[in-house]
Tab-separated table of N, CA and C and ligand atoms in Angstrom:
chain	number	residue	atom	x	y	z
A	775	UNK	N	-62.606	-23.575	8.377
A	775	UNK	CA	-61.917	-23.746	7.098
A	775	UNK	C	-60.537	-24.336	7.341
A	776	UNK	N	-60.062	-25.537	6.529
A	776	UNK	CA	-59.190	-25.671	6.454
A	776	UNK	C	-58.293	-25.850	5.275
A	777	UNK	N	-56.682	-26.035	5.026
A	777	UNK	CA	-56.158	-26.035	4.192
A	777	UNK	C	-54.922	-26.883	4.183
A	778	UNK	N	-54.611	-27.156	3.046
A	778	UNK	CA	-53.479	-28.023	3.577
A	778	UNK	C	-52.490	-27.852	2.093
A	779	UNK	N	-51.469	-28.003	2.156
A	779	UNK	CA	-50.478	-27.717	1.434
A	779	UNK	C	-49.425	-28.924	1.075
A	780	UNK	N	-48.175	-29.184	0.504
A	780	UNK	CA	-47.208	-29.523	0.399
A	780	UNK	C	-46.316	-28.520	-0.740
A	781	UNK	N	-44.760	-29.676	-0.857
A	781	UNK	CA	-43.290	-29.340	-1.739
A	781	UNK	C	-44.130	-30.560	-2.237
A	782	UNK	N	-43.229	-30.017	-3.728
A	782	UNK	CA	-43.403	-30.863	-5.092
A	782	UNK	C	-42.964	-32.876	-4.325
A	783	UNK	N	-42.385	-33.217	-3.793
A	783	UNK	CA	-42.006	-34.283	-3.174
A	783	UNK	C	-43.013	-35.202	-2.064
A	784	UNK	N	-44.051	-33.909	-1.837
A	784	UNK	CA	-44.516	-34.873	-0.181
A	784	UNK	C	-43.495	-34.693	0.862
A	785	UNK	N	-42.469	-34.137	0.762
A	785	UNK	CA	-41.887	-34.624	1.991
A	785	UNK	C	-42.339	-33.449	3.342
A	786	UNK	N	-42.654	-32.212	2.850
A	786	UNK	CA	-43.267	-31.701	4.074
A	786	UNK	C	-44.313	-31.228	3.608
A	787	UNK	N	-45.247	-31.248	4.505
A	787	UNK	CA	-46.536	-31.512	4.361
A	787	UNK	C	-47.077	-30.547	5.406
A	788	UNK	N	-48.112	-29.802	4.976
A	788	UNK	CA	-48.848	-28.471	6.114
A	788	UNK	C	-50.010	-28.342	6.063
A	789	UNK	N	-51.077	-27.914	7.589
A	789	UNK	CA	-52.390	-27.806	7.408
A	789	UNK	C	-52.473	-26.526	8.071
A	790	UNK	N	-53.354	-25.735	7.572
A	790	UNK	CA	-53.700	-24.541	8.097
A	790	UNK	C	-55.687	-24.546	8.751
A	791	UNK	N	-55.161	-24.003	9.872
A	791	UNK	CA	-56.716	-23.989	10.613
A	791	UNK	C	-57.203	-22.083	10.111
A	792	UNK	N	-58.454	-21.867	9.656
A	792	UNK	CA	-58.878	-21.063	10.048
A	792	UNK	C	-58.405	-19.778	8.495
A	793	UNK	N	-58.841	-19.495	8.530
A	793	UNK	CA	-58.977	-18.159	6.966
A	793	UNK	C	-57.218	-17.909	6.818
A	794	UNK	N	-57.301	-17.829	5.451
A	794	UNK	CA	-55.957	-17.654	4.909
A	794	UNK	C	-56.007	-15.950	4.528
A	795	UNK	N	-54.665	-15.503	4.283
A	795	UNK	CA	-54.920	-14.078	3.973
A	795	UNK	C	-54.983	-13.960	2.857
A	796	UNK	N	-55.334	-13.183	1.818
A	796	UNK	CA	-54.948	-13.209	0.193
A	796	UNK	C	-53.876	-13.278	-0.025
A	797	UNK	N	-53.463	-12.910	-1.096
A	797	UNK	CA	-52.498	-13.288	-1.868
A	797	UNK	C	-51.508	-12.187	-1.933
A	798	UNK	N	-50.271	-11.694	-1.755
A	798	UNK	CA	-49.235	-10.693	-2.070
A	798	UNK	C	-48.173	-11.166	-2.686
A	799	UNK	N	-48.202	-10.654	-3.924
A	799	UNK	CA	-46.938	-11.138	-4.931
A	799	UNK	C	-45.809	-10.440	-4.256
A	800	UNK	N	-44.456	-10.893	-4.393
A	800	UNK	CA	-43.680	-10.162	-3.877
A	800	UNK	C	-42.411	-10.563	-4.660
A	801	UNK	N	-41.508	-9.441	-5.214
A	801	UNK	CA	-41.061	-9.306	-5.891
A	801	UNK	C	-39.596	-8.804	-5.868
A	802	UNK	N	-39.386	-8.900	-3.896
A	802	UNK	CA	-37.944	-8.769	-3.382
A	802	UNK	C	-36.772	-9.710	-4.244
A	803	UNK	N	-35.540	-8.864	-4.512
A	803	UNK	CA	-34.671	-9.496	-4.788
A	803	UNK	C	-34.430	-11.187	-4.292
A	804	UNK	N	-34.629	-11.050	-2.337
A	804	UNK	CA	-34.549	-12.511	-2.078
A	804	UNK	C	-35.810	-13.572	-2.311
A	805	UNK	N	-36.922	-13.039	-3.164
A	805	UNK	CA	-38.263	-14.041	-3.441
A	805	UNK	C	-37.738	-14.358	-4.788
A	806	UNK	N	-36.874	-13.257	-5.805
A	806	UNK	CA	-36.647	-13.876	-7.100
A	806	UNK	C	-35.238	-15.208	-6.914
A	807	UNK	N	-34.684	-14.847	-6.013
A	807	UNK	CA	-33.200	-15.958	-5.751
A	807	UNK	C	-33.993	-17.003	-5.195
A	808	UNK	N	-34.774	-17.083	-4.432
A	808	UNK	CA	-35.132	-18.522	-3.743
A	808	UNK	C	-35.958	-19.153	-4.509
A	809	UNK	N	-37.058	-18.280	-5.727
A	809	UNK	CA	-37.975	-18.989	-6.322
A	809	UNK	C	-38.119	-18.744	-7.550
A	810	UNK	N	-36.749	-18.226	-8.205
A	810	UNK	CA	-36.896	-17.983	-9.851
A	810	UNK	C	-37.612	-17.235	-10.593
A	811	UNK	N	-38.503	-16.415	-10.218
A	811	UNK	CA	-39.062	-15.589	-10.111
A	811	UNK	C	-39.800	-14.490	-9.236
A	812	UNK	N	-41.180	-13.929	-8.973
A	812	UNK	CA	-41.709	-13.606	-7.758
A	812	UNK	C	-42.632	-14.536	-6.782
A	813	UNK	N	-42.613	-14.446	-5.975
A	813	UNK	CA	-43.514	-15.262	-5.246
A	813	UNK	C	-45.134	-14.660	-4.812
A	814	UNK	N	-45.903	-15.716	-4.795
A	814	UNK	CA	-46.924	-15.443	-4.605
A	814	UNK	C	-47.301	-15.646	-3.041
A	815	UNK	N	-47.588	-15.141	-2.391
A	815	UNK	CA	-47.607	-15.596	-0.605
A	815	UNK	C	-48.854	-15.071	-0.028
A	816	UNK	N	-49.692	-16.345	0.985
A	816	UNK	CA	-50.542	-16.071	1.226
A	816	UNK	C	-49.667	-16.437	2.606
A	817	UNK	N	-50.541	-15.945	3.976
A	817	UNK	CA	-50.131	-16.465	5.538
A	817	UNK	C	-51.392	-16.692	6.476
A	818	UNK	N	-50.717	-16.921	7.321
A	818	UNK	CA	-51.947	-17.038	8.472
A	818	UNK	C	-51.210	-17.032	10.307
A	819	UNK	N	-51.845	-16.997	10.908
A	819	UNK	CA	-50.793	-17.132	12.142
A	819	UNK	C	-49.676	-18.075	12.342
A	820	UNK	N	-48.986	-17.919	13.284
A	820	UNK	CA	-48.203	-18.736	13.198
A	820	UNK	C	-48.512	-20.401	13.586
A	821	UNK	N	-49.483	-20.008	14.703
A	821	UNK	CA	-50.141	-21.085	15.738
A	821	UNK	C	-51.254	-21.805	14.781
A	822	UNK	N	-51.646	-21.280	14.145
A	822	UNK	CA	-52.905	-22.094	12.796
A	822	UNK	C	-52.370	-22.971	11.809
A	823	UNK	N	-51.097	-22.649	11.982
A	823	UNK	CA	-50.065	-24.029	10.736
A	823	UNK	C	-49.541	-24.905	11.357
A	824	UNK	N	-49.851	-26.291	10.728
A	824	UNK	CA	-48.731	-27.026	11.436
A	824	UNK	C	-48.068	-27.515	10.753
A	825	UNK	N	-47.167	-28.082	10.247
A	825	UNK	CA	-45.744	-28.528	9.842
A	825	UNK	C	-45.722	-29.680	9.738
A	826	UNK	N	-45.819	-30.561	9.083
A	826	UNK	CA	-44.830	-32.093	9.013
A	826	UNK	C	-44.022	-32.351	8.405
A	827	UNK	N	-42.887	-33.258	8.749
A	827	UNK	CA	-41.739	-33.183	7.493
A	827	UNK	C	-40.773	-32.693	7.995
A	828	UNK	N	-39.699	-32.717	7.322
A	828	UNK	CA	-38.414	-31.876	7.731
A	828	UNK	C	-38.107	-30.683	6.536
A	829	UNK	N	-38.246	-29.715	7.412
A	829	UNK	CA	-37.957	-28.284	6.589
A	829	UNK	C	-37.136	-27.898	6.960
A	830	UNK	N	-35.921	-27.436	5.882
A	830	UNK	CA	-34.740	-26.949	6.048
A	830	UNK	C	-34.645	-25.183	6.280
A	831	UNK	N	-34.499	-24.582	7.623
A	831	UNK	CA	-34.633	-22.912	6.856
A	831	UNK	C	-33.428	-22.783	6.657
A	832	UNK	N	-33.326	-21.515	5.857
A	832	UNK	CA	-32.136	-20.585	5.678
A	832	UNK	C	-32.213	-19.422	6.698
A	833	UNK	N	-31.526	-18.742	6.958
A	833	UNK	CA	-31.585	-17.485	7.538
A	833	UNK	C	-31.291	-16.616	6.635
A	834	UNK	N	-32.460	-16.036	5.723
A	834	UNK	CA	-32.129	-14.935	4.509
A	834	UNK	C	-32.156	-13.551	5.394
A	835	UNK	N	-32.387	-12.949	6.554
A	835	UNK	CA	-31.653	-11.791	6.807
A	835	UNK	C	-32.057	-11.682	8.786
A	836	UNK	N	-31.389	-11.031	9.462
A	836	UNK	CA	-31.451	-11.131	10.485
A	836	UNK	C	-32.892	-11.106	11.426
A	837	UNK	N	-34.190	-10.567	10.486
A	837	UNK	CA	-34.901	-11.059	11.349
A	837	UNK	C	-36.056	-12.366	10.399
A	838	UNK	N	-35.679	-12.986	9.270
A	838	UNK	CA	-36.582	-13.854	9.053
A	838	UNK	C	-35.670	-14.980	8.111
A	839	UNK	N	-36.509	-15.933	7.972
A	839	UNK	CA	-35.504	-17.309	7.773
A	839	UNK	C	-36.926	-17.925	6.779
A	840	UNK	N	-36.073	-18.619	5.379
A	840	UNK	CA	-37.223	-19.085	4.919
A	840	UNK	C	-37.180	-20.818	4.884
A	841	UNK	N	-38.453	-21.105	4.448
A	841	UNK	CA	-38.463	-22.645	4.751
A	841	UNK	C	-37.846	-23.667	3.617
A	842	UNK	N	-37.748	-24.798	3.119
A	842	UNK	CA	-38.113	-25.118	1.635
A	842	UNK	C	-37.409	-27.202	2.113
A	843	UNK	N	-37.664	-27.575	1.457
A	843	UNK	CA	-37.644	-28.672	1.261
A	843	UNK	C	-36.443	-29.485	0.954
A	844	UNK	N	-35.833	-29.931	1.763
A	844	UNK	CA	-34.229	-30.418	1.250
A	844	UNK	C	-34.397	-31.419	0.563
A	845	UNK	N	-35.280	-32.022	0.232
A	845	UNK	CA	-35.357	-33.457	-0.615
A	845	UNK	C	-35.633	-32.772	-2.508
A	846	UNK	N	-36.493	-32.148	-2.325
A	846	UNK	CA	-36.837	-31.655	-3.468
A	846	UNK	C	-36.847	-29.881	-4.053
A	847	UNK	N	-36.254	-29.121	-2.897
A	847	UNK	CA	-35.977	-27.637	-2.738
A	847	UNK	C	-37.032	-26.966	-3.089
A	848	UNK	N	-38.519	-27.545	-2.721
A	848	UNK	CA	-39.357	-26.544	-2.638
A	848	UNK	C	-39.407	-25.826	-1.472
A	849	UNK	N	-39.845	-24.334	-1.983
A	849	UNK	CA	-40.138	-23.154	-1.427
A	849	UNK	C	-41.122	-22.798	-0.820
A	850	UNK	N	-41.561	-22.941	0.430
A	850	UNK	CA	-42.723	-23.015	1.002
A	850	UNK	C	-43.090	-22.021	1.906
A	851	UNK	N	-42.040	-21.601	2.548
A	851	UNK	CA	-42.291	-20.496	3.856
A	851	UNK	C	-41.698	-19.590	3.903
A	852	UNK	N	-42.269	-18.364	4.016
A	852	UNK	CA	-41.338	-17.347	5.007
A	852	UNK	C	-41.865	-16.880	6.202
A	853	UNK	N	-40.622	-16.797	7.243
A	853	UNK	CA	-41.201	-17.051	8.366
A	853	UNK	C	-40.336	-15.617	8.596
A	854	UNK	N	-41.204	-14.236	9.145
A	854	UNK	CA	-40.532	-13.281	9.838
A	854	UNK	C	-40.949	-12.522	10.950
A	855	UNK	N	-40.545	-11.197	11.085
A	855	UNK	CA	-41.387	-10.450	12.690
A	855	UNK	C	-43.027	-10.555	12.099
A	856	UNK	N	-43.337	-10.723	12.956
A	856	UNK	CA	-44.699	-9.934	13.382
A	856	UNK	C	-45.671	-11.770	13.290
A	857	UNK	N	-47.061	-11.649	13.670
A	857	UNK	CA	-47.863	-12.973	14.192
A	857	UNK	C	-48.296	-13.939	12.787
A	858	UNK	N	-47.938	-13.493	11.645
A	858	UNK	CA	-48.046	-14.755	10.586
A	858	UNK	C	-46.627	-14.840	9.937
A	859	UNK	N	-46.909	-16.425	9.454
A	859	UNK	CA	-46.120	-16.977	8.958
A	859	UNK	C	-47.021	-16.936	7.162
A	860	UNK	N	-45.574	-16.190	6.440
A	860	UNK	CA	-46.056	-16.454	4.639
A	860	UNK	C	-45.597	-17.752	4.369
A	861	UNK	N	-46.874	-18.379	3.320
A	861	UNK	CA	-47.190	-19.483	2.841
A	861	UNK	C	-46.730	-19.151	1.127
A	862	UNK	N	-46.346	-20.075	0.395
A	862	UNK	CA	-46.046	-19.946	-1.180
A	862	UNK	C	-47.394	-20.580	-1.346
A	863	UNK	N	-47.951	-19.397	-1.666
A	863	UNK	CA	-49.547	-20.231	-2.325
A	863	UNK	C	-49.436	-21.039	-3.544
A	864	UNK	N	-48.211	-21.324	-3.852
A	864	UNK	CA	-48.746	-22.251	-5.302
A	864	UNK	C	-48.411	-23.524	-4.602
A	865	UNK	N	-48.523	-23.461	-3.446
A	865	UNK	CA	-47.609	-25.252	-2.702
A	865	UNK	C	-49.496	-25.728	-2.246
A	866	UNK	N	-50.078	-24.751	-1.979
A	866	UNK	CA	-51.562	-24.627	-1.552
A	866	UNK	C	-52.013	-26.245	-2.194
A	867	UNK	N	-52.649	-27.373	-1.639
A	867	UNK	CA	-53.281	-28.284	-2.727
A	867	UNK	C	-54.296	-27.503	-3.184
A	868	UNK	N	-55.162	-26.584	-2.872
A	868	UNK	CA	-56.709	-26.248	-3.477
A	868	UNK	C	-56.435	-24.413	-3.002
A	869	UNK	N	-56.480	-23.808	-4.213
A	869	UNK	CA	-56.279	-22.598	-4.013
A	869	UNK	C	-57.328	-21.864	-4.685
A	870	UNK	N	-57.964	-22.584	-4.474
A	870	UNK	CA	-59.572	-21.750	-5.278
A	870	UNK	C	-59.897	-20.757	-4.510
A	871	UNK	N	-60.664	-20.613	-3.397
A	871	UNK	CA	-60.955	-19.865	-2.577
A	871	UNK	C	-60.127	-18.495	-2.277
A	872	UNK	N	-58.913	-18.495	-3.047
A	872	UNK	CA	-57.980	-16.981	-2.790
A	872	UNK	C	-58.237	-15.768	-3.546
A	873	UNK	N	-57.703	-14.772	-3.690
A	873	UNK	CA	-57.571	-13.484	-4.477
A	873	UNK	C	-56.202	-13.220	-4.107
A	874	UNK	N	-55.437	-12.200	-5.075
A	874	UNK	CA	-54.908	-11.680	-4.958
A	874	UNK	C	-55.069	-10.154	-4.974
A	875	UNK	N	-54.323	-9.688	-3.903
A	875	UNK	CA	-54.338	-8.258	-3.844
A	875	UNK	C	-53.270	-7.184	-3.957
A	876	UNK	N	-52.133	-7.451	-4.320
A	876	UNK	CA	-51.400	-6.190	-4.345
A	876	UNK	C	-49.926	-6.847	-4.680
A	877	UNK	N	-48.860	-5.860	-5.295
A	877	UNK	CA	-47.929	-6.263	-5.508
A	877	UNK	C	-46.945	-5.249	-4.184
A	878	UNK	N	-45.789	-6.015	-3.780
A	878	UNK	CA	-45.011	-5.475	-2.997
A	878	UNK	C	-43.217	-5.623	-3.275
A	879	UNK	N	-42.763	-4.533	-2.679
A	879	UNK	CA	-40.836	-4.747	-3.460
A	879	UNK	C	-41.089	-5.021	-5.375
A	880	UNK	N	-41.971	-3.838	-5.786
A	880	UNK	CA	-42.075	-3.784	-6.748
A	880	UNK	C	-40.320	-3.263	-7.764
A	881	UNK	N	-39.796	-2.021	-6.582
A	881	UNK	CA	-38.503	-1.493	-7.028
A	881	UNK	C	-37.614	-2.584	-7.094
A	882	UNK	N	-37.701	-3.649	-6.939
A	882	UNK	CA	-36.740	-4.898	-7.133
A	882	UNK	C	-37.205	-6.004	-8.449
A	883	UNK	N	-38.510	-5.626	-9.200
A	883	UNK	CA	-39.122	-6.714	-9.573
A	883	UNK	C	-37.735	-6.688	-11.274
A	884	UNK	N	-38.341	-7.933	-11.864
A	884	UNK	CA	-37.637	-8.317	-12.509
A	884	UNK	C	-37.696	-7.571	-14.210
A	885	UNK	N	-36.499	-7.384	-14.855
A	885	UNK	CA	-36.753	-6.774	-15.998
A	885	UNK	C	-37.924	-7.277	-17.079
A	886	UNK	N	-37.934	-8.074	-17.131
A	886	UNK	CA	-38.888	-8.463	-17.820
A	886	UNK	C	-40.604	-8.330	-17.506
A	887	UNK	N	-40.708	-8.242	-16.344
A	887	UNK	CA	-41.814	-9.518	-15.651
A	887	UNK	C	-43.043	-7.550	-15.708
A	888	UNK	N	-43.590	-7.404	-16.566
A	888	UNK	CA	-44.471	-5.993	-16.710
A	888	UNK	C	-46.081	-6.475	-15.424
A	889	UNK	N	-46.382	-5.642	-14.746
A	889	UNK	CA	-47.664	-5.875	-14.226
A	889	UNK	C	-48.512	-5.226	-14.139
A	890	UNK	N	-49.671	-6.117	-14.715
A	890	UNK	CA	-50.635	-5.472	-15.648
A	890	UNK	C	-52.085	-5.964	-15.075
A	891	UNK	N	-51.831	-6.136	-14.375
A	891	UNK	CA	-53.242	-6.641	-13.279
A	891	UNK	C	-54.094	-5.766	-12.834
A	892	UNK	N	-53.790	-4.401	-12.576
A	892	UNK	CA	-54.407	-3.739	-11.855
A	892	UNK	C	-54.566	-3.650	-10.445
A	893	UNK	N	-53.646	-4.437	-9.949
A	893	UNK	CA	-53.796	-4.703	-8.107
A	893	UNK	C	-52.923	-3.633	-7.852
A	894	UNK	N	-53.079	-3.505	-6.363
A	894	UNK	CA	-52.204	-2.412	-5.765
A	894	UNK	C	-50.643	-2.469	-6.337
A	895	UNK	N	-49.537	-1.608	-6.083
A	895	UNK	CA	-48.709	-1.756	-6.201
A	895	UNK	C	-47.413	-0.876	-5.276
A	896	UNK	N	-46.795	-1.452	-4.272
A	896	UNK	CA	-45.992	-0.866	-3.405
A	896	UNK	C	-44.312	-0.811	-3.643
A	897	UNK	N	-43.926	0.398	-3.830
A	897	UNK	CA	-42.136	-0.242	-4.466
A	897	UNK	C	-41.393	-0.905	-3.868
A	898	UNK	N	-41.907	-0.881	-1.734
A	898	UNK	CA	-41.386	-1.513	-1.172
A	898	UNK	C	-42.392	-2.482	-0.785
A	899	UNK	N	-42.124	-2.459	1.113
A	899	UNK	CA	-42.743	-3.133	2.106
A	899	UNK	C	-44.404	-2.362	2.309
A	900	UNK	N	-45.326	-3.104	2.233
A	900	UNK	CA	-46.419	-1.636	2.638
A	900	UNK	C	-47.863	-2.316	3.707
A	901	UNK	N	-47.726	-2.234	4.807
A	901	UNK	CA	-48.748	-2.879	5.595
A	901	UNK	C	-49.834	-2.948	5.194
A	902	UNK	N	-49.972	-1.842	4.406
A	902	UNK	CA	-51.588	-1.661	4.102
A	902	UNK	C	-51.976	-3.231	3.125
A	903	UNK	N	-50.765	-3.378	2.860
A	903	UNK	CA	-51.202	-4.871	1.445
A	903	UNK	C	-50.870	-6.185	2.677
A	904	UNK	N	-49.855	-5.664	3.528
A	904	UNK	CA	-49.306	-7.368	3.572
A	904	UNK	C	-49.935	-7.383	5.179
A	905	UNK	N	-50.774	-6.684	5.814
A	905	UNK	CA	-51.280	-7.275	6.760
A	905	UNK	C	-52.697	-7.307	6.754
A	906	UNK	N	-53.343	-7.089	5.705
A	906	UNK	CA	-55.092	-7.443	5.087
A	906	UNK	C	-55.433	-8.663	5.182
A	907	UNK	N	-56.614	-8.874	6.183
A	907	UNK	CA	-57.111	-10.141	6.208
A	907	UNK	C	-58.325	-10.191	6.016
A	908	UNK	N	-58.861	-11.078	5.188
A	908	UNK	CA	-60.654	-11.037	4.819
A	908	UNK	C	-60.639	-12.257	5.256
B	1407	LIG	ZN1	-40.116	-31.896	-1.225
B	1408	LIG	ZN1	-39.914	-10.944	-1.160
């Protein structure tokens, strides 16, 4: 299986080898500042993505740095500890094949934004959601 992605621009451009993880909304203070709302993030290893383009990171906290697009400031990556790299699944070209499963840093989510899905829901960080791979 493969996948391939871009930013609203083309200018960086990504292919992923091999099963993507579902989907974890996430709803940290720094997913609503970088992307105006929550983000939706799917990942995969680090070594299964490859990159083209020039991606600008930030360093949003001492152990992870996110990606995004200096031409057009899309939001594409977060890159932190542990063996995958999160993907902004809406950058996905073909995102059929996903699910979503669980919400996470719910205690940060936004006043408005009610969730009503029925998926898991964690107030913080919770492995059980964000390291599930089907
Ligand atoms: Zn771009
Ligand atoms: Zn977040």
């Amino acid at each position: 299986m493969t996948s391939t992605g871009s930013c609203l621009c083309g200018g960086v451009k990504y292919v992923v080898e091999g099963p993507l993880r579902p989907v974890v909304y996430c709803h940290c203070e720094q997913c609503r500042k970088t992307s105006g709302h929550h983000v939706a993030a799917t990942a995969a290893p680090r070594g299964k993505v490859k990159i083209s383009g020039e991606v600008r990171w930030f360093r949003s906290s001492a152990t992870a740095r996110r990606g995004f697009c200096p031409t057009c400031g899309g939001n594409l990556f977060w890159d932190g500890p542990g063996e995958n790299i999160s993907i902004m699944a809406g950058t996905l070209d073909d995102s059929s094949g996903l699910h979503a499963i669980g919400h996470i840093f719910v205690a940060d989510k936004a006043g408005y934004m009610e969730i009503c899905d029925g998926l898991a829901q964690a107030l913080q960080d919770d492995d059980a959601i964000t390291t599930t791979v089907t």
